[in-house]
mmCIF file of C-alpha atoms in Angstrom:
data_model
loop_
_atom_site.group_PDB
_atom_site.id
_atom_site.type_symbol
_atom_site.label_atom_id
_atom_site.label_comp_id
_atom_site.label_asym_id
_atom_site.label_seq_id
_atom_site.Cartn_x
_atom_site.Cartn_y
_atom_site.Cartn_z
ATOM 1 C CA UNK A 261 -13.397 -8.853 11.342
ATOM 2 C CA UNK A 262 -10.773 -6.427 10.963
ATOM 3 C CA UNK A 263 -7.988 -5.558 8.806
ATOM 4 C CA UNK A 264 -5.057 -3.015 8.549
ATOM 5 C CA UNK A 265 -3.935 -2.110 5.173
ATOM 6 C CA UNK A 266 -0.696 -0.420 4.882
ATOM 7 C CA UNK A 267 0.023 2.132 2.196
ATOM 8 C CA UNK A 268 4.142 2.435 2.013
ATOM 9 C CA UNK A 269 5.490 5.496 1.151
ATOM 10 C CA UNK A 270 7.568 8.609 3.012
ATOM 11 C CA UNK A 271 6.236 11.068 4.654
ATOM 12 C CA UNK A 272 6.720 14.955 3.504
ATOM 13 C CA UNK A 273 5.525 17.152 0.763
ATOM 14 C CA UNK A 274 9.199 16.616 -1.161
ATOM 15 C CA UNK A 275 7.663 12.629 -1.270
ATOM 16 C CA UNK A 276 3.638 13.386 -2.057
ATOM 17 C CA UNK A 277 4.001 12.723 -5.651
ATOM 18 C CA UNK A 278 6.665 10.271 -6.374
ATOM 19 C CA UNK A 279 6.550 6.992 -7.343
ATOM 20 C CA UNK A 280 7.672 5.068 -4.232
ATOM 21 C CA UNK A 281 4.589 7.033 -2.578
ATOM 22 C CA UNK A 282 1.900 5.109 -4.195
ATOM 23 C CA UNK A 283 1.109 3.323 -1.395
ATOM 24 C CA UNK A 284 0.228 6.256 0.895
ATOM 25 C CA UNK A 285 -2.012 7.242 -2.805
ATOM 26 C CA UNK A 286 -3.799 3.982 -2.817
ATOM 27 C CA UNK A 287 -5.061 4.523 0.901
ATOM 28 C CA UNK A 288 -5.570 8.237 0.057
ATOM 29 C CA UNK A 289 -8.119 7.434 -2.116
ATOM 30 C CA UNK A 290 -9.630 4.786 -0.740
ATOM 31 C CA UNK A 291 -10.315 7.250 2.495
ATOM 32 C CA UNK A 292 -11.774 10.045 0.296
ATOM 33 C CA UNK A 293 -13.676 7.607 -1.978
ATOM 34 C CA UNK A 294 -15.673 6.248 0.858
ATOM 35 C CA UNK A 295 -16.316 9.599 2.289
ATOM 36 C CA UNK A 296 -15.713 13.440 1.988
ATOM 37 C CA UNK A 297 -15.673 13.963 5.748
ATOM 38 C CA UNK A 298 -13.121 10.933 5.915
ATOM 39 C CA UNK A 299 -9.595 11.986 6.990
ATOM 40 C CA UNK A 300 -6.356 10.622 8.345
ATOM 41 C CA UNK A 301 -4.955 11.412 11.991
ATOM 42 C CA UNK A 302 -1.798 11.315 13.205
ATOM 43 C CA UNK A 303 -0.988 8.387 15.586
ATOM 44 C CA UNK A 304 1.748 6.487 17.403
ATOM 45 C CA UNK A 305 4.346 5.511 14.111
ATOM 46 C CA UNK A 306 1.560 6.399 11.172
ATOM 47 C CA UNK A 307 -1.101 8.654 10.138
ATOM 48 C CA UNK A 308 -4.264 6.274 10.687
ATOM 49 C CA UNK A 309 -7.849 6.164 9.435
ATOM 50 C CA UNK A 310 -10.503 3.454 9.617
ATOM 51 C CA UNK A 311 -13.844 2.708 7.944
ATOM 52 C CA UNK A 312 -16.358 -0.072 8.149
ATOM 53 C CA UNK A 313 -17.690 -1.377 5.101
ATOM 54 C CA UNK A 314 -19.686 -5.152 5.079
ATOM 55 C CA UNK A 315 -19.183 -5.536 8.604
ATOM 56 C CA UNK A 316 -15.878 -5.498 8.027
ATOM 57 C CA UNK A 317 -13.743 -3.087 9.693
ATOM 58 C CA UNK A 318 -10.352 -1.367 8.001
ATOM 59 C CA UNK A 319 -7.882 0.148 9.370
ATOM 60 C CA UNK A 320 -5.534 1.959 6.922
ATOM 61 C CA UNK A 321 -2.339 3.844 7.948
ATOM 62 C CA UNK A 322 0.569 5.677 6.163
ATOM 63 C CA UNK A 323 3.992 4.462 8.465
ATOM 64 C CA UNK A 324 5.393 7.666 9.760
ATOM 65 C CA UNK A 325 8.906 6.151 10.406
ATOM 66 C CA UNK A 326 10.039 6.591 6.900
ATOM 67 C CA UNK A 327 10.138 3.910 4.105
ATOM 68 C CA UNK A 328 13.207 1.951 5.834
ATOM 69 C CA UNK A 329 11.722 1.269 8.712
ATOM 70 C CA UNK A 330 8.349 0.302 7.920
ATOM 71 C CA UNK A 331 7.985 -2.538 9.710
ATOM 72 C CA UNK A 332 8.241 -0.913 13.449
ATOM 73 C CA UNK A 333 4.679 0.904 12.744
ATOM 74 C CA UNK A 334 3.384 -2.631 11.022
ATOM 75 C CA UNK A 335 3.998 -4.085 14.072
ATOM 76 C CA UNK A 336 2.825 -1.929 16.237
ATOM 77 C CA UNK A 337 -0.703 -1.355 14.586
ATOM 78 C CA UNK A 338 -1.134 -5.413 14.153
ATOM 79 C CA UNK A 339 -0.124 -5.827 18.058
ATOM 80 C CA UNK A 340 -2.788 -2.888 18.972
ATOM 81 C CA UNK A 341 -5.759 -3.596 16.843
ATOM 82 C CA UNK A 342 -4.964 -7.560 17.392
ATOM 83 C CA UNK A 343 -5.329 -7.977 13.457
ATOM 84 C CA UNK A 344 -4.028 -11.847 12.150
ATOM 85 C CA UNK A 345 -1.599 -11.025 9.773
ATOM 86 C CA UNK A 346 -3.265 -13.149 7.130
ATOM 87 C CA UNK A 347 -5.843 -9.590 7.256
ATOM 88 C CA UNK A 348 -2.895 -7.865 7.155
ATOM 89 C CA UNK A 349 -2.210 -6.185 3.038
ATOM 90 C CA UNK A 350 0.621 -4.004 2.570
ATOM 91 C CA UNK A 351 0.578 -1.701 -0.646
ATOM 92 C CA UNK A 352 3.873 -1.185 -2.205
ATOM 93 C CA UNK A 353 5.431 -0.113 -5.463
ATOM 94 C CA UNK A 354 7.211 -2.127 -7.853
ATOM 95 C CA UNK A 355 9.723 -1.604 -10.448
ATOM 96 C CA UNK A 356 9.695 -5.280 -11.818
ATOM 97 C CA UNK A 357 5.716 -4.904 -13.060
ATOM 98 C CA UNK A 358 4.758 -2.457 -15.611
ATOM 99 C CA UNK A 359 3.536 0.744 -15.027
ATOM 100 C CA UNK A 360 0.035 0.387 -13.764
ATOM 101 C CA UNK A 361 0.114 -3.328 -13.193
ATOM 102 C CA UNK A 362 -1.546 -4.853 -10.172
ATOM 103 C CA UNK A 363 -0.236 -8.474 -8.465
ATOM 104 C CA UNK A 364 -2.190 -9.146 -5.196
ATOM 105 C CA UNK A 365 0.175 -12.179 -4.010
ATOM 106 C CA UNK A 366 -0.610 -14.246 -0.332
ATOM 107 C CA UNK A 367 3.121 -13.978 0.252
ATOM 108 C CA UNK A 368 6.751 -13.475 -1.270
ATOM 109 C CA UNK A 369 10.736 -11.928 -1.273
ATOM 110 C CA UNK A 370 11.162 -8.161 -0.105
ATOM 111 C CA UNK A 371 12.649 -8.270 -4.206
ATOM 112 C CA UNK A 372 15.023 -5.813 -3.025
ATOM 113 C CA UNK A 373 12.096 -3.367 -1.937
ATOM 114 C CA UNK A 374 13.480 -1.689 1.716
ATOM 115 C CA UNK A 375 10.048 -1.168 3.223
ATOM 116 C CA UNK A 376 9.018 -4.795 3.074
ATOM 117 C CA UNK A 377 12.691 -5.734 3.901
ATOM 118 C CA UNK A 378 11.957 -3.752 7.148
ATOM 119 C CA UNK A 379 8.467 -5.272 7.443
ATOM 120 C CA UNK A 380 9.854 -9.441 6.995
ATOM 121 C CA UNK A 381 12.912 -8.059 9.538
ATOM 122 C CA UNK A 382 10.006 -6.726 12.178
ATOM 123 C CA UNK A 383 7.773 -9.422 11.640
ATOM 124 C CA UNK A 384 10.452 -12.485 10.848
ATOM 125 C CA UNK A 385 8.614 -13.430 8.082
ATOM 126 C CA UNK A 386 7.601 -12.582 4.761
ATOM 127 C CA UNK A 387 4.375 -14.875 4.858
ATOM 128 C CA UNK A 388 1.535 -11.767 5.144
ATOM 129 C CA UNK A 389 -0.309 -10.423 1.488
ATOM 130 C CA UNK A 390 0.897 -7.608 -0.268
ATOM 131 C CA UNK A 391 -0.557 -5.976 -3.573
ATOM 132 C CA UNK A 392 1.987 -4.835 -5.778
ATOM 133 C CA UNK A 393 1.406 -1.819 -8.246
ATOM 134 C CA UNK A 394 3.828 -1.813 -10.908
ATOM 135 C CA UNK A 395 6.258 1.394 -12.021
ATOM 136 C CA UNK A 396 7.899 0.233 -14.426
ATOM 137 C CA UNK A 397 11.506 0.335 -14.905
ATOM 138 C CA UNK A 398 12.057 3.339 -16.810
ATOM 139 C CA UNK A 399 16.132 3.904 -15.772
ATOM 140 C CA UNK A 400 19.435 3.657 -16.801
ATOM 141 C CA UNK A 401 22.026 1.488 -14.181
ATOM 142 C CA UNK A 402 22.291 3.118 -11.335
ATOM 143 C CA UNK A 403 19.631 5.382 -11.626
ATOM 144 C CA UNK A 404 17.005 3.519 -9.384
ATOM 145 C CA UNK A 405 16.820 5.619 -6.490
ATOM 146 C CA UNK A 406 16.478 8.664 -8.519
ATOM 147 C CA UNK A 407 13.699 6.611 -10.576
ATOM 148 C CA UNK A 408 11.646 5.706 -7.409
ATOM 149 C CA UNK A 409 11.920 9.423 -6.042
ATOM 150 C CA UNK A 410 10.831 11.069 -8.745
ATOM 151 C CA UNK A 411 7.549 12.800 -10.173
ATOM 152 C CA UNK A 412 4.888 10.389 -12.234
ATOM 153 C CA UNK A 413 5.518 11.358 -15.967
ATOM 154 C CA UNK A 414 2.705 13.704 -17.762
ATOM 155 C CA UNK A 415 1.096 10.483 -19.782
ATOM 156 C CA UNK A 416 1.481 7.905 -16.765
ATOM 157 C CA UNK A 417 -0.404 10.642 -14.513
ATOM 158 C CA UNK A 418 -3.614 10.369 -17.199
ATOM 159 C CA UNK A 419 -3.702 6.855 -16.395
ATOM 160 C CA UNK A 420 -3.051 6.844 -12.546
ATOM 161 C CA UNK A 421 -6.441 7.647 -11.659
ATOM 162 C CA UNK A 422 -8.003 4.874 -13.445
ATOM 163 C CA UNK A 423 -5.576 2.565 -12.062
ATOM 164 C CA UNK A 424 -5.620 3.693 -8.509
ATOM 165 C CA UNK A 425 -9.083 3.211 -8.952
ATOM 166 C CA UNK A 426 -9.028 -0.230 -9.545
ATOM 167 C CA UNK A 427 -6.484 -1.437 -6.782
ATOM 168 C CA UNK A 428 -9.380 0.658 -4.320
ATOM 169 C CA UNK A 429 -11.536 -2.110 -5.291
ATOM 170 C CA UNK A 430 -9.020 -4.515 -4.870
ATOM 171 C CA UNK A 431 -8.661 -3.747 -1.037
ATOM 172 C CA UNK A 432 -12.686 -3.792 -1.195
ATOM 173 C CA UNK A 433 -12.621 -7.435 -2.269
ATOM 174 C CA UNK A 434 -9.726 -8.271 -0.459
ATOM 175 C CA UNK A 435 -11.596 -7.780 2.514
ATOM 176 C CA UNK A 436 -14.869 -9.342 1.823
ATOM 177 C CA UNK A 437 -14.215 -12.089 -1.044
ATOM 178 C CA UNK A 438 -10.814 -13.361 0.528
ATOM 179 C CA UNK A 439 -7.398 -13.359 -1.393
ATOM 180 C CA UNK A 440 -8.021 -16.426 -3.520
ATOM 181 C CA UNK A 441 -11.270 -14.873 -5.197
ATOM 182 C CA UNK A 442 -9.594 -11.231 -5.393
ATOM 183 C CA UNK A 443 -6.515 -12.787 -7.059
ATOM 184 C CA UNK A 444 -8.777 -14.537 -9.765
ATOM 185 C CA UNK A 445 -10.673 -11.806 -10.756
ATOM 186 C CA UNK A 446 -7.995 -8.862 -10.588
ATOM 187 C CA UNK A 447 -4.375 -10.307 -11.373
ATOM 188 C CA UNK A 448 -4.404 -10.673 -14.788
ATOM 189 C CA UNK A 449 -6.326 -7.135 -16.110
#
């Protein structure tokens, strides 16, 4: 059974850090968490890596066509590895959740978000799984895109880890528990 899990985020050094790159942390660590010789490699529309784990097998990619237009390299990578989108989970940031919060959710509204607006536009629906990691809304009006683009703050970056951490585990159990049983037991900590 296979599965591609999408980390969102933009690709260049300017973007490593921010906070609308936590996707592209997520799969970061869950590549170097499941092995030191693990690595991502450039490919058609995304950096790609995959790893097998419960006889499952996951494919994880970083979109190389820039947050906006996310949803051409979705496509693309569900179409070539003939993945249902059901095993399709797309990590994204969030500024309606609290900092650190983690929502797993079967299905839902872009909420304004421009990679999964680019995604439901691709794919002409927004019926697939995303987990949503919350950064907080920390901004005055009209200060959103400079809140997104920016740095993690000193005391959030103690925390990341930990957090990161857990939504690793949550693409673990994603993959081998279903998203009924991962919901349950992560949602709500």
């Amino acid at each position: 059974m296979k599965f591609l899990i999408v980390g969102l985020g933009n690709i260049g050094p300017e973007y490593k850090n921010t906070r609308h790159n936590i996707g592209f942390q997520i799969v970061d660590a869950f590549v170097s968490q499941q092995s030191r010789d693990a690595f991502f490699s450039p490919n058609r529309y995304a950096f790609t890596s995959e790893y097998k784990f419960k006889n499952r097998t996951f494919i994880l990619i970083k979109p190389t066509t820039f947050m906006n237009l996310s949803g051409k390299a979705v496509n693309y990578w569900l179409q070539k590895e003939k993945i249902l989108r059901e095993n399709l989970l797309v990590i994204t940031d969030d500024i309606a959740l609290p900092f650190g919060t983690l929502r797993l959710k079967p299905q839902g509204s872009d909420g304004g978000h421009n990679g999964l607006k680019s995604i439901h536009e691709t794919l002409g629906s927004s019926d697939y799984p995303r987990l949503r990691f919350g950064i907080g809304s920390n901004f005055s009006k009209g200060r959103q895109v400079e809140y997104v683009l920016s740095e993690w703050e000193e005391e959030e970056k103690k925390i990341l880890p930990e957090k990161i951490s857990n939504a690793v585990e949550m693409i673990k159990s994603f993959g081998t528990t279903g998203i009924q049983k991962t919901m349950t037991e992560f949602n709500n900590k």
